[in-house]
JSON list of C-alpha atoms in Angstrom, two decimals:
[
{"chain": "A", "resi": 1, "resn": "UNK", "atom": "CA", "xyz": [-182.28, 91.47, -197.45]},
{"chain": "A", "resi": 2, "resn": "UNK", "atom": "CA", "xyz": [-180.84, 90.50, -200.92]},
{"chain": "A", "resi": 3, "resn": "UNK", "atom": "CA", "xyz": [-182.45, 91.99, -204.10]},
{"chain": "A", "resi": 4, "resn": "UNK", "atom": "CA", "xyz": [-181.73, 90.94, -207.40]},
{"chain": "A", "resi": 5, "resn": "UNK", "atom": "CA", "xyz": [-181.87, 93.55, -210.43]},
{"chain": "A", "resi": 6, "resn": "UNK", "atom": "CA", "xyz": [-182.25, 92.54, -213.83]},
{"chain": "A", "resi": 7, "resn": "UNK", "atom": "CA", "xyz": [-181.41, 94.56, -216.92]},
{"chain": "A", "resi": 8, "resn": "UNK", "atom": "CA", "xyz": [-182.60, 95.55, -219.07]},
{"chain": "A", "resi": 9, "resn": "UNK", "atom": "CA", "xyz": [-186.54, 94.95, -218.19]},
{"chain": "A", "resi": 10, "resn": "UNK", "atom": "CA", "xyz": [-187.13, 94.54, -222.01]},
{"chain": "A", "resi": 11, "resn": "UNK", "atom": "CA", "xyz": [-184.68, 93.53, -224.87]},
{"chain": "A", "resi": 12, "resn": "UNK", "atom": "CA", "xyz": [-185.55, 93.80, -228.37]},
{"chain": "A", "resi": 13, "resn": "UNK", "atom": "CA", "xyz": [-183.76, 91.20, -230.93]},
{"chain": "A", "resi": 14, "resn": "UNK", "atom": "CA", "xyz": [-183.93, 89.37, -234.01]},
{"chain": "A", "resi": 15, "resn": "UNK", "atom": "CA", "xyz": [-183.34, 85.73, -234.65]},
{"chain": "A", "resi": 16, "resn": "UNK", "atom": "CA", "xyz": [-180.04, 84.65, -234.77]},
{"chain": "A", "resi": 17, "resn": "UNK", "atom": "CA", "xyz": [-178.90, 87.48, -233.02]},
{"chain": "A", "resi": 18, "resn": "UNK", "atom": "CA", "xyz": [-176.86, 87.05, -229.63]},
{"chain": "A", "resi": 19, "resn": "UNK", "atom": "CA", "xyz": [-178.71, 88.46, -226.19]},
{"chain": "A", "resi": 20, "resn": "UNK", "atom": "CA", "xyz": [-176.71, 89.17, -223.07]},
{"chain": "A", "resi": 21, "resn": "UNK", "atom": "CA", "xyz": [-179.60, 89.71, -220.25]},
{"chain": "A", "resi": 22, "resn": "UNK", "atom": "CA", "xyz": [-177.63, 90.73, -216.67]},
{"chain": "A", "resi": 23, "resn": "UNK", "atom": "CA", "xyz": [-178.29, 90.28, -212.77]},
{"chain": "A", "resi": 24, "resn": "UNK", "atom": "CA", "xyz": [-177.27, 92.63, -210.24]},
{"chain": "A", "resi": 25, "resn": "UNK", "atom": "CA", "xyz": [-176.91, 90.99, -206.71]},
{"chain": "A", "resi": 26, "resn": "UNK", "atom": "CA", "xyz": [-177.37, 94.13, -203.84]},
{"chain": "A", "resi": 27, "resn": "UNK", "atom": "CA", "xyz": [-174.86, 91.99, -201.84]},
{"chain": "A", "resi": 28, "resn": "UNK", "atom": "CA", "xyz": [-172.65, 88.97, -202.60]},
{"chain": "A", "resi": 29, "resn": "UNK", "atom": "CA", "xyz": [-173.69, 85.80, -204.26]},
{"chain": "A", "resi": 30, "resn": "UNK", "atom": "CA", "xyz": [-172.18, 82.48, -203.92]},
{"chain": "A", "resi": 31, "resn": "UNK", "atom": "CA", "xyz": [-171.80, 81.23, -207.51]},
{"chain": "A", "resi": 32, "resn": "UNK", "atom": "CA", "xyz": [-172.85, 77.68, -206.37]},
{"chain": "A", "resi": 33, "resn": "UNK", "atom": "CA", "xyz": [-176.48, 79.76, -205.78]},
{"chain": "A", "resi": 34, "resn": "UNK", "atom": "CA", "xyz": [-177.13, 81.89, -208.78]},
{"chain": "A", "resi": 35, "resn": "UNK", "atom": "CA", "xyz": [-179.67, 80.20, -211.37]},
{"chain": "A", "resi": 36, "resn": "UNK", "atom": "CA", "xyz": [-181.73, 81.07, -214.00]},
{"chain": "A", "resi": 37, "resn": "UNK", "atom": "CA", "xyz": [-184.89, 80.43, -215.50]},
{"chain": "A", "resi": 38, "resn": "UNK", "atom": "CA", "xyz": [-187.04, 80.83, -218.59]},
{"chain": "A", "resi": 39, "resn": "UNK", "atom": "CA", "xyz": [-190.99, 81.49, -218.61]},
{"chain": "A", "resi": 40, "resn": "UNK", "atom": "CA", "xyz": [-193.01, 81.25, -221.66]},
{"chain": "A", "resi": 41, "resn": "UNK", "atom": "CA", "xyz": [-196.47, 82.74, -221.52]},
{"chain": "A", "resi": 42, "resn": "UNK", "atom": "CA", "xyz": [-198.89, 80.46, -219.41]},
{"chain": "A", "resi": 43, "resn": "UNK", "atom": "CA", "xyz": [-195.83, 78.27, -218.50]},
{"chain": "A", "resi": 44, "resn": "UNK", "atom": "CA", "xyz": [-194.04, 77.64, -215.56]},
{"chain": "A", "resi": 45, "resn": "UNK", "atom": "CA", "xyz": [-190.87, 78.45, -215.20]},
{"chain": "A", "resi": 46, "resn": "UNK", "atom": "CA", "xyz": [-188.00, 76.43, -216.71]},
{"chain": "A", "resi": 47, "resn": "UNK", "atom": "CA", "xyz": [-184.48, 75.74, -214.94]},
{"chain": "A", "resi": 48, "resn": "UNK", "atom": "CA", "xyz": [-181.93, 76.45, -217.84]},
{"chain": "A", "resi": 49, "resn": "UNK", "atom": "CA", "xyz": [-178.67, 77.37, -215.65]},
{"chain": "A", "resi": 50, "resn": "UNK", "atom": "CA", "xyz": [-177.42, 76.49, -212.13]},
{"chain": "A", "resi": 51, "resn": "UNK", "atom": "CA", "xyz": [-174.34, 77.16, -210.00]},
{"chain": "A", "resi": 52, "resn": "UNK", "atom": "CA", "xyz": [-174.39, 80.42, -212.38]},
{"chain": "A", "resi": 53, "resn": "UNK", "atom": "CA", "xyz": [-172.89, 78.41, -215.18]},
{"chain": "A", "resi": 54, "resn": "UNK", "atom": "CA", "xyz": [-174.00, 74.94, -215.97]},
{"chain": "A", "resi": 55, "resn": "UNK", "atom": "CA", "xyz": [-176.90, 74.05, -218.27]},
{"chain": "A", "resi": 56, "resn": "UNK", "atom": "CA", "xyz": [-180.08, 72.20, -216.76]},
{"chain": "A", "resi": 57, "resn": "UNK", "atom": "CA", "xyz": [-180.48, 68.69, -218.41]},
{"chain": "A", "resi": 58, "resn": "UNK", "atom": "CA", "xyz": [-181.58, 69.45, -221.81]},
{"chain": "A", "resi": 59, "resn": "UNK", "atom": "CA", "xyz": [-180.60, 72.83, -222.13]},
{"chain": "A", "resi": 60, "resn": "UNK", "atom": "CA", "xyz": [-178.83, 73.38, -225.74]},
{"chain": "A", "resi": 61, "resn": "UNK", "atom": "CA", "xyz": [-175.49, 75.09, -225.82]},
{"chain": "A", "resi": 62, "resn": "UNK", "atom": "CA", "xyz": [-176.40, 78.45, -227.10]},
{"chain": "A", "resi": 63, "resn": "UNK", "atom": "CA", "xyz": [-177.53, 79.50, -223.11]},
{"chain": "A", "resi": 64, "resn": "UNK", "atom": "CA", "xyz": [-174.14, 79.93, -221.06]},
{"chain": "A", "resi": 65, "resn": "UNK", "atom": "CA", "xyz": [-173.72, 81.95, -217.48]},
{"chain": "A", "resi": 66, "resn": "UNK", "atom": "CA", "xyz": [-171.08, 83.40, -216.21]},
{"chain": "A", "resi": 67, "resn": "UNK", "atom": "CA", "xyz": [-170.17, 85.70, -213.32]},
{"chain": "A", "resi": 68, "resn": "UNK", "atom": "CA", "xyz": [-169.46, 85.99, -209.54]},
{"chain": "A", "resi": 69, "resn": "UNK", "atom": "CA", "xyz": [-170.06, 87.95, -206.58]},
{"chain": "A", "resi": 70, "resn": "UNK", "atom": "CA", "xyz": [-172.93, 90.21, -207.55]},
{"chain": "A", "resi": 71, "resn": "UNK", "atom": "CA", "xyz": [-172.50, 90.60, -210.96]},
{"chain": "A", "resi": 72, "resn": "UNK", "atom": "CA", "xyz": [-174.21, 87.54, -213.55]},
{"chain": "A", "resi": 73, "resn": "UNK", "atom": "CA", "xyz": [-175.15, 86.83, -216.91]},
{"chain": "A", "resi": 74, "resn": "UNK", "atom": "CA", "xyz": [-177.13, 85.10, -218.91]},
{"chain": "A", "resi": 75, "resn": "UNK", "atom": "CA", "xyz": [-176.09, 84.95, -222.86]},
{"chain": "A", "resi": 76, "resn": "UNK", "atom": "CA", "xyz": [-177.67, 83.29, -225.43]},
{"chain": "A", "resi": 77, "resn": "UNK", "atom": "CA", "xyz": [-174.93, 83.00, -228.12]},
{"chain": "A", "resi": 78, "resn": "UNK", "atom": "CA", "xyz": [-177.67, 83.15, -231.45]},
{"chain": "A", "resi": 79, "resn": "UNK", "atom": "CA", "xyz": [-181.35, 83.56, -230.95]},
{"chain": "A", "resi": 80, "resn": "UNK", "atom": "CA", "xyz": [-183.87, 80.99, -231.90]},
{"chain": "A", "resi": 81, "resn": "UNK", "atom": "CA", "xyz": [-187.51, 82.23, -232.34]},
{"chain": "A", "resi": 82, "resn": "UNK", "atom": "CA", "xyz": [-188.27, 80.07, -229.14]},
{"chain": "A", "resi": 83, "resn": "UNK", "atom": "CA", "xyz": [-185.67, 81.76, -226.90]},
{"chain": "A", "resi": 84, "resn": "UNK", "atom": "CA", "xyz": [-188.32, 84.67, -227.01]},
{"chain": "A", "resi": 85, "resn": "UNK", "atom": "CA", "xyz": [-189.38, 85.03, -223.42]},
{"chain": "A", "resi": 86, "resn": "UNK", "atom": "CA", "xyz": [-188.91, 85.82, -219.87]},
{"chain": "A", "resi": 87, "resn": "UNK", "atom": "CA", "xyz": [-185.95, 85.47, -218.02]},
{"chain": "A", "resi": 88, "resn": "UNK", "atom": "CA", "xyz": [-185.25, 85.49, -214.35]},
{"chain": "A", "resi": 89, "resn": "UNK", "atom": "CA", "xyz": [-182.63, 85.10, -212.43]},
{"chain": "A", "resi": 90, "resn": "UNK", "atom": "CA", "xyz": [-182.84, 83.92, -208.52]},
{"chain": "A", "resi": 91, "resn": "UNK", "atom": "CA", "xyz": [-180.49, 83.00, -205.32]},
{"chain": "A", "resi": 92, "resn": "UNK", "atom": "CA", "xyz": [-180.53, 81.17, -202.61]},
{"chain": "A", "resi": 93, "resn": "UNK", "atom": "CA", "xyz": [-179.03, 81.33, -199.31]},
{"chain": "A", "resi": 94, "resn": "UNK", "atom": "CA", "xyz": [-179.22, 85.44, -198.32]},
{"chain": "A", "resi": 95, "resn": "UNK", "atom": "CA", "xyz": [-182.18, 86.86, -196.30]},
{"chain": "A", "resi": 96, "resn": "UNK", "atom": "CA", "xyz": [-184.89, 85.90, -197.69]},
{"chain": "A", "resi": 97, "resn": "UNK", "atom": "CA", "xyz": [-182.96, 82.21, -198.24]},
{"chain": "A", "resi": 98, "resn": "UNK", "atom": "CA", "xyz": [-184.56, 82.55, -202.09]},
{"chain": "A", "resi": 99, "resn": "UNK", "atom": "CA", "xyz": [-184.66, 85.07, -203.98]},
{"chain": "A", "resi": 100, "resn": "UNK", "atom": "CA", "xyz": [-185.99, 86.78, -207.68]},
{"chain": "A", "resi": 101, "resn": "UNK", "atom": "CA", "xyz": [-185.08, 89.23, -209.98]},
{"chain": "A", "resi": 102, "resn": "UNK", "atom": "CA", "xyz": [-188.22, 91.25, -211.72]},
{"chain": "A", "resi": 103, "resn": "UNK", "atom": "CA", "xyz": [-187.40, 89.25, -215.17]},
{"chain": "A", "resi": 104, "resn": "UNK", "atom": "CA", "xyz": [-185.95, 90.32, -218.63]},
{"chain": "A", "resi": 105, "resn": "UNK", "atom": "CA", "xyz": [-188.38, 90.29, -221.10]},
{"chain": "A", "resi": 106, "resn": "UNK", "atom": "CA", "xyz": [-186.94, 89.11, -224.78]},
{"chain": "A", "resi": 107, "resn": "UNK", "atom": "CA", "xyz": [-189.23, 90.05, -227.30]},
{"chain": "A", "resi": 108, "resn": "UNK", "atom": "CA", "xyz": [-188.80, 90.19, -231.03]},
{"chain": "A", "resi": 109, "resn": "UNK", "atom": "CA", "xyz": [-187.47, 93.08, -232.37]},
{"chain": "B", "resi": 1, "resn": "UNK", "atom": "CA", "xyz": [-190.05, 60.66, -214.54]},
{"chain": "B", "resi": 2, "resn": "UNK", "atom": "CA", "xyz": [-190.80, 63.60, -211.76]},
{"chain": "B", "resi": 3, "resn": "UNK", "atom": "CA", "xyz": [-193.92, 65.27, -211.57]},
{"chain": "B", "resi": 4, "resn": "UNK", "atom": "CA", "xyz": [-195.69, 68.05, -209.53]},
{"chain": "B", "resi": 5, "resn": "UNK", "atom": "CA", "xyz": [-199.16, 68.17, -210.11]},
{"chain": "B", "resi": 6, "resn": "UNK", "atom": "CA", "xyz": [-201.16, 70.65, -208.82]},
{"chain": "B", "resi": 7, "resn": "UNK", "atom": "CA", "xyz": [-204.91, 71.60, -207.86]},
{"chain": "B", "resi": 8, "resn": "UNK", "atom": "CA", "xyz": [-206.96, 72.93, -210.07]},
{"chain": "B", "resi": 9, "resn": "UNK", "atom": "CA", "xyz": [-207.90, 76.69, -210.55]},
{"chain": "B", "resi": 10, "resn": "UNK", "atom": "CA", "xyz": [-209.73, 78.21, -207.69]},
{"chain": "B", "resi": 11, "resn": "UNK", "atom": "CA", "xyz": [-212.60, 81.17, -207.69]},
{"chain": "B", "resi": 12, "resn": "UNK", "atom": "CA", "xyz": [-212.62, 82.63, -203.61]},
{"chain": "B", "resi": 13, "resn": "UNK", "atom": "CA", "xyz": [-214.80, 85.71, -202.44]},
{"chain": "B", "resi": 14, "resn": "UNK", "atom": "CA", "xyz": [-212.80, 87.52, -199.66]},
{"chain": "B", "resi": 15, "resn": "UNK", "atom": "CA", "xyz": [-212.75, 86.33, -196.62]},
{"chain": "B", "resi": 16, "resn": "UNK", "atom": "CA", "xyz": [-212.82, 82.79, -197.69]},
{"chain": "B", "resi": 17, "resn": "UNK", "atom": "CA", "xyz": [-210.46, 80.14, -196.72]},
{"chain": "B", "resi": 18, "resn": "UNK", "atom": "CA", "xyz": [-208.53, 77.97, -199.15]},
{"chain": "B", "resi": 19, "resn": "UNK", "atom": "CA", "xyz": [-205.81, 75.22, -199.63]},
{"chain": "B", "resi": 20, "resn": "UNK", "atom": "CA", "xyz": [-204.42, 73.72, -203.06]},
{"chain": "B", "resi": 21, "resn": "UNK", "atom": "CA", "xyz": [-202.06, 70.97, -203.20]},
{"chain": "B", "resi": 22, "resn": "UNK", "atom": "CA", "xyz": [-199.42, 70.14, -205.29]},
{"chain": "B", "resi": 23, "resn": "UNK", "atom": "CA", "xyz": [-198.95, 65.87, -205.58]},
{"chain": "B", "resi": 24, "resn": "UNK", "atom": "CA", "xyz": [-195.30, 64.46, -206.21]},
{"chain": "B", "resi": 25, "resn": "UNK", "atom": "CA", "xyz": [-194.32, 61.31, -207.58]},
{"chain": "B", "resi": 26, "resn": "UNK", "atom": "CA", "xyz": [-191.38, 59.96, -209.40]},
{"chain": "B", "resi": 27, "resn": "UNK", "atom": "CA", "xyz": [-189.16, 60.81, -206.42]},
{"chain": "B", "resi": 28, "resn": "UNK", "atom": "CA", "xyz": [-188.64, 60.10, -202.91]},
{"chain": "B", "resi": 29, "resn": "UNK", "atom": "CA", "xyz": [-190.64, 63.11, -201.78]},
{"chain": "B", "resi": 30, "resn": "UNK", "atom": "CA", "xyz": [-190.00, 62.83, -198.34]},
{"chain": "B", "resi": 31, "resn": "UNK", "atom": "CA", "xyz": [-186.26, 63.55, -198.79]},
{"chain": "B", "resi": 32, "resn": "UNK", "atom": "CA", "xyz": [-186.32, 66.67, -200.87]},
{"chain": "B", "resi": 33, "resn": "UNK", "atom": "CA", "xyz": [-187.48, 70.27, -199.95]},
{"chain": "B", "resi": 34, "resn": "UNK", "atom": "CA", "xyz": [-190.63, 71.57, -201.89]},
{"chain": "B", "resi": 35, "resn": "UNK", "atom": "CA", "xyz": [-191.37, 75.29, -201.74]},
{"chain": "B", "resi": 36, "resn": "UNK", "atom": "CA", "xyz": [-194.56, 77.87, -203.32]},
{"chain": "B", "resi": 37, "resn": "UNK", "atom": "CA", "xyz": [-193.91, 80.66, -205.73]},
{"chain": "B", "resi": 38, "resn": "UNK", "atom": "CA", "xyz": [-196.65, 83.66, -205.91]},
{"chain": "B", "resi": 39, "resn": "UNK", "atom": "CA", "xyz": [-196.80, 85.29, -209.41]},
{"chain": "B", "resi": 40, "resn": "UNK", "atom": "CA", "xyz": [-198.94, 87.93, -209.77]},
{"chain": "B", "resi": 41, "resn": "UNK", "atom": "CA", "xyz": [-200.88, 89.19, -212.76]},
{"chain": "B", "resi": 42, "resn": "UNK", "atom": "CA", "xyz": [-197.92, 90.17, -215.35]},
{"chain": "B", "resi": 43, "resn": "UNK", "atom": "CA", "xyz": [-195.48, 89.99, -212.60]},
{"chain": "B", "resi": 44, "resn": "UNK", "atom": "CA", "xyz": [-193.17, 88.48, -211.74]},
{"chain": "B", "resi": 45, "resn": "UNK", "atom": "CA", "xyz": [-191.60, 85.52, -209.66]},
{"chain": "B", "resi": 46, "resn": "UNK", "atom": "CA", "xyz": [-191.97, 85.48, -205.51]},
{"chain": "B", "resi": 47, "resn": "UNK", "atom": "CA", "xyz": [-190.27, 82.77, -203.76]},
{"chain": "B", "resi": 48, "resn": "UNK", "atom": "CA", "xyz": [-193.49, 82.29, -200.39]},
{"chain": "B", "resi": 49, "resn": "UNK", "atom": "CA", "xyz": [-191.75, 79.39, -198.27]},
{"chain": "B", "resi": 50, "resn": "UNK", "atom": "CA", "xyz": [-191.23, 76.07, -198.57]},
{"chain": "B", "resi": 51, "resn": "UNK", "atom": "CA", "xyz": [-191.46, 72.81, -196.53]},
{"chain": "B", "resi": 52, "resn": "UNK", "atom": "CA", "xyz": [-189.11, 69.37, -196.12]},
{"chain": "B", "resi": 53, "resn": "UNK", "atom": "CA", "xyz": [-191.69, 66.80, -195.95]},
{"chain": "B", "resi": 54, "resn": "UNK", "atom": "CA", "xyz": [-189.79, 64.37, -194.27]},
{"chain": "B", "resi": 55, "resn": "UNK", "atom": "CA", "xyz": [-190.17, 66.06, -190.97]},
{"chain": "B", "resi": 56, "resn": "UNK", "atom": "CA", "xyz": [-192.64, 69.29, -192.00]},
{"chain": "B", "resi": 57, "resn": "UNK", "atom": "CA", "xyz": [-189.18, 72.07, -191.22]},
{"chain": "B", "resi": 58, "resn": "UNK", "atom": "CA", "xyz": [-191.14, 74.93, -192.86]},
{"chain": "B", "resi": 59, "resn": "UNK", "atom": "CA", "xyz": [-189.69, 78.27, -193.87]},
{"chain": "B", "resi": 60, "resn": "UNK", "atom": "CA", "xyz": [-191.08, 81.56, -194.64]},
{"chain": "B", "resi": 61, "resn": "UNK", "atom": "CA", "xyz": [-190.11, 83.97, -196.43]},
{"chain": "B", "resi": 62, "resn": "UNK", "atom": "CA", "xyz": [-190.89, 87.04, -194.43]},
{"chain": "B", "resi": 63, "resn": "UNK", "atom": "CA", "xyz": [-193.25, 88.94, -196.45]},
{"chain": "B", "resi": 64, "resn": "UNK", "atom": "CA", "xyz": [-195.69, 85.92, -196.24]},
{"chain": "B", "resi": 65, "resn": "UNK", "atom": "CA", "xyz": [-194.95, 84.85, -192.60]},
{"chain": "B", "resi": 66, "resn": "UNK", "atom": "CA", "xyz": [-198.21, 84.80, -191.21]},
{"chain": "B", "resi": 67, "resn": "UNK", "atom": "CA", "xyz": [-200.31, 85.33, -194.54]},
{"chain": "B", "resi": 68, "resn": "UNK", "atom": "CA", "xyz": [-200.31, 81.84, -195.53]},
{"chain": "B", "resi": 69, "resn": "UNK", "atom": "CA", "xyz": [-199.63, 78.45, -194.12]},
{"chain": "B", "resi": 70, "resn": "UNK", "atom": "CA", "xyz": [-197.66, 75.16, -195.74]},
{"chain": "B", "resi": 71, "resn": "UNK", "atom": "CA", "xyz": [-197.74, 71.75, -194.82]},
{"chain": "B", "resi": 72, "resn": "UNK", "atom": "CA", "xyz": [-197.47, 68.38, -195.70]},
{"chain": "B", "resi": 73, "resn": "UNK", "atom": "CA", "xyz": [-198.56, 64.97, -196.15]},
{"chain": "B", "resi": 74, "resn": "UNK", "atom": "CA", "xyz": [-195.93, 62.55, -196.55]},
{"chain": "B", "resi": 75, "resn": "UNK", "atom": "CA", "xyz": [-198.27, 59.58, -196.71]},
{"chain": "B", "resi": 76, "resn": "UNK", "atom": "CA", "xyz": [-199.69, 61.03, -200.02]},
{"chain": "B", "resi": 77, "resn": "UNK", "atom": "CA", "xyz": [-196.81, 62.57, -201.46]},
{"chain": "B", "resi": 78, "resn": "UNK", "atom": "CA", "xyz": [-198.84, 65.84, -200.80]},
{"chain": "B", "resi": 79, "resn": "UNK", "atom": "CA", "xyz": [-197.48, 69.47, -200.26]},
{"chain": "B", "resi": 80, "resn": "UNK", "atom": "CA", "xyz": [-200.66, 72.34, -199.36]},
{"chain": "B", "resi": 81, "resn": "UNK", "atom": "CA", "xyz": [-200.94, 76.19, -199.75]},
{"chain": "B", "resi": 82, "resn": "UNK", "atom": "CA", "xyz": [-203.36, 77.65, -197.55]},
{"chain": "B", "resi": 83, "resn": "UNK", "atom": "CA", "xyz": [-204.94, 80.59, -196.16]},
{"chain": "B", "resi": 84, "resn": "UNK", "atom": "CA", "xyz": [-207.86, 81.68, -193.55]},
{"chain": "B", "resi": 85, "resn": "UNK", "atom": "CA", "xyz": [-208.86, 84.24, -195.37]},
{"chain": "B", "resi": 86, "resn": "UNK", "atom": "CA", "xyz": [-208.48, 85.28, -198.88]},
{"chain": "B", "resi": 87, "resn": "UNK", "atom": "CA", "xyz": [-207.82, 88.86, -200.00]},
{"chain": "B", "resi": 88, "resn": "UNK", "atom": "CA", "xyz": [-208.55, 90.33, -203.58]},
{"chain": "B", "resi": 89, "resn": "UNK", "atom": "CA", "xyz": [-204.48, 90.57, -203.24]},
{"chain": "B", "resi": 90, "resn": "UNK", "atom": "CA", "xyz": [-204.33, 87.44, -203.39]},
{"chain": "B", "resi": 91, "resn": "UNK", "atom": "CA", "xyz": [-205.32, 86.89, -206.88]},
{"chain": "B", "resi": 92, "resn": "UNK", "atom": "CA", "xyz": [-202.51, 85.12, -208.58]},
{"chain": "B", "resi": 93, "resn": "UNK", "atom": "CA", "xyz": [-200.73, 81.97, -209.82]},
{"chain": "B", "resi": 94, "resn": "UNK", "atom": "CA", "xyz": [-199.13, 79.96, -207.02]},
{"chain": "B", "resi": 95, "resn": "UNK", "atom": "CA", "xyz": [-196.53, 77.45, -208.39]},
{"chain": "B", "resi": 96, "resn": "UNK", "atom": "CA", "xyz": [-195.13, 74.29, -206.01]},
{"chain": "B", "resi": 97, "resn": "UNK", "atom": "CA", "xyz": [-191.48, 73.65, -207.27]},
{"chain": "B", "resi": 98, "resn": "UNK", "atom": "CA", "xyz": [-188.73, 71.44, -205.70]},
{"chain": "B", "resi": 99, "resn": "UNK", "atom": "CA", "xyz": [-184.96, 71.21, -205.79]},
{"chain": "B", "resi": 100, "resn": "UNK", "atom": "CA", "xyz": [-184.49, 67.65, -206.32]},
{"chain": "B", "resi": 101, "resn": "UNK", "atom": "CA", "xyz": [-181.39, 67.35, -208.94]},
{"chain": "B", "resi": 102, "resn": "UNK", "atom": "CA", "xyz": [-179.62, 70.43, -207.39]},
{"chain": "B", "resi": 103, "resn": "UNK", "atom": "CA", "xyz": [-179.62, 72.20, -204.49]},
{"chain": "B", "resi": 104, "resn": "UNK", "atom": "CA", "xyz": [-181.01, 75.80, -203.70]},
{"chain": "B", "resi": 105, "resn": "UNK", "atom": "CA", "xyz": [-182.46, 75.66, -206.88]},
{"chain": "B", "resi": 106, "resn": "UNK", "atom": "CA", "xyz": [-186.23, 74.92, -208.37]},
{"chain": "B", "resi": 107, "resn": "UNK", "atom": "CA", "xyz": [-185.45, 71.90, -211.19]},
{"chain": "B", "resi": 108, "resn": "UNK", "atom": "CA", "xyz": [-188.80, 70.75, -211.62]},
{"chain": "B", "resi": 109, "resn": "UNK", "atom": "CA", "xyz": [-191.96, 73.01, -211.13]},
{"chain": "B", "resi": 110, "resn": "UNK", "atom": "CA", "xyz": [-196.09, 72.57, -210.73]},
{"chain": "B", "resi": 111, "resn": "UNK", "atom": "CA", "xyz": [-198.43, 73.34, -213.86]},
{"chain": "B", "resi": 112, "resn": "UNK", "atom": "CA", "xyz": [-200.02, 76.20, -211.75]},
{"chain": "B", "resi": 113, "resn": "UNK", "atom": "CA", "xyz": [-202.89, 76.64, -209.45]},
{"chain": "B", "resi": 114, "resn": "UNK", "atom": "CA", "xyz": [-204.49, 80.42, -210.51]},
{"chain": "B", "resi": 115, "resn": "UNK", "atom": "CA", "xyz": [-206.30, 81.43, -207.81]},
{"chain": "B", "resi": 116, "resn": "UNK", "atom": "CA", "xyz": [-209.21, 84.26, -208.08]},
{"chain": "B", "resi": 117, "resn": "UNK", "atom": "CA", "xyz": [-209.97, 86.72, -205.41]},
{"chain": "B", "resi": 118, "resn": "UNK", "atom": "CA", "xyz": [-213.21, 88.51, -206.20]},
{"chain": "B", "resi": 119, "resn": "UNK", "atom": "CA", "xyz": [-216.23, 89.53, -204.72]}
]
């Protein structure tokens, strides 16, 4: 069974300010798999990255992914006060076929 | 434009049974896969199963095999949630989501259906 680890669980910014948030894979990823997402409180979750690096329609330019295998990240080049959230990543395809990290939280520092 | 609308919020005792529903439109729903997520009370994301309506193939993850059951109803655009008997455990959002733009991944997601367990 994959497991996805996120770190940090909490990260602590100011506006403007760039945030790297990383995902751990316990066993290979395809790249074409790896997304992320972005919950605000009493939200859903929001697609902002597929196939580990390309932006969800809408999606401004500040969020890029990158990585391979079982190493990914999420970067958010300078913070906006909305960026302030949750983050998780998740895969598909390993046992179980989906799969979530525990979240990032981004909080204001 | 795509939406998944879901069920309103539900109050259960144990023991009760229960299904929500989560309606699509703005897509062909029969031709794309729609799956549950459990959150839990300031937790986080749990991927449940999920169902192609076209011709009901369900999968399960397996740590709710068993605990809950998904289906469909292609004539209404309709995906369900449901169990035979609700635990307080089972307090908790439950989100319908479906990969409709790209593949193995949840583009467009439900408002929500928080359902309370609670004697």
């Amino acid at each position: 069974e994959i497991v996805l680890t996120q770190s940090p669980g909490t990260l602590s910014l100011s506006p403007g300010e760039r945030a790297t948030l990383s995902c751990r894979a316990s066993q290979s990823v395809s790249s074409s798999y790896l997304a992320w997402y972005q919950q605000k409180p009493g939200l859903a979750p929001r697609l902002l990255i597929y196939g580990s690096s390309s932006r969800a329609t809408g999606i401004p330019d500040r969020f890029s992914g990158s990585g391979s295998g079982t190493d990914f990240t999420l970067t958010i080049s300078r913070l906006e006060p909305e960026d302030f959230a949750v983050y998780f990543c998740q895969q598909f395809g390993s046992s179980p076929l989906y799969t979530f990290g525990q979240g990032t939280k981004l909080e204001i520092k | 434009e795509v939406q998944l609308v879901q069920s309103g919020a539900e109050v259960k005792k144990p023991g009760e049974s229960l299904k929500i529903s989560c309606k699509g439109s703005g897509y062909s729903f029969t031709n794309y896969w729609i799956g549950w997520v459990r959150q839990m009370p300031g937790k986080g994301l749990e991927w449940m199963g999920i169902i192609y309506p076209g011709d009901s193939d369900t999968r399960y993850s397996p740590s709710f095999q068993g605990q809950v059951t998904i289906s469909a109803d292609k004539s209404i655009s309709t995906a369900y949630l449901q169990w035979s008997s609700l635990k307080a455990s089972d307090t908790a959002m439950y989100y319908c989501a479906s990969h409709i733009a790209v593949a193995g991944t949840f583009d467009y997601w439900g408002q929500g259906t928080l359902v309370t367990v609670s004697s």
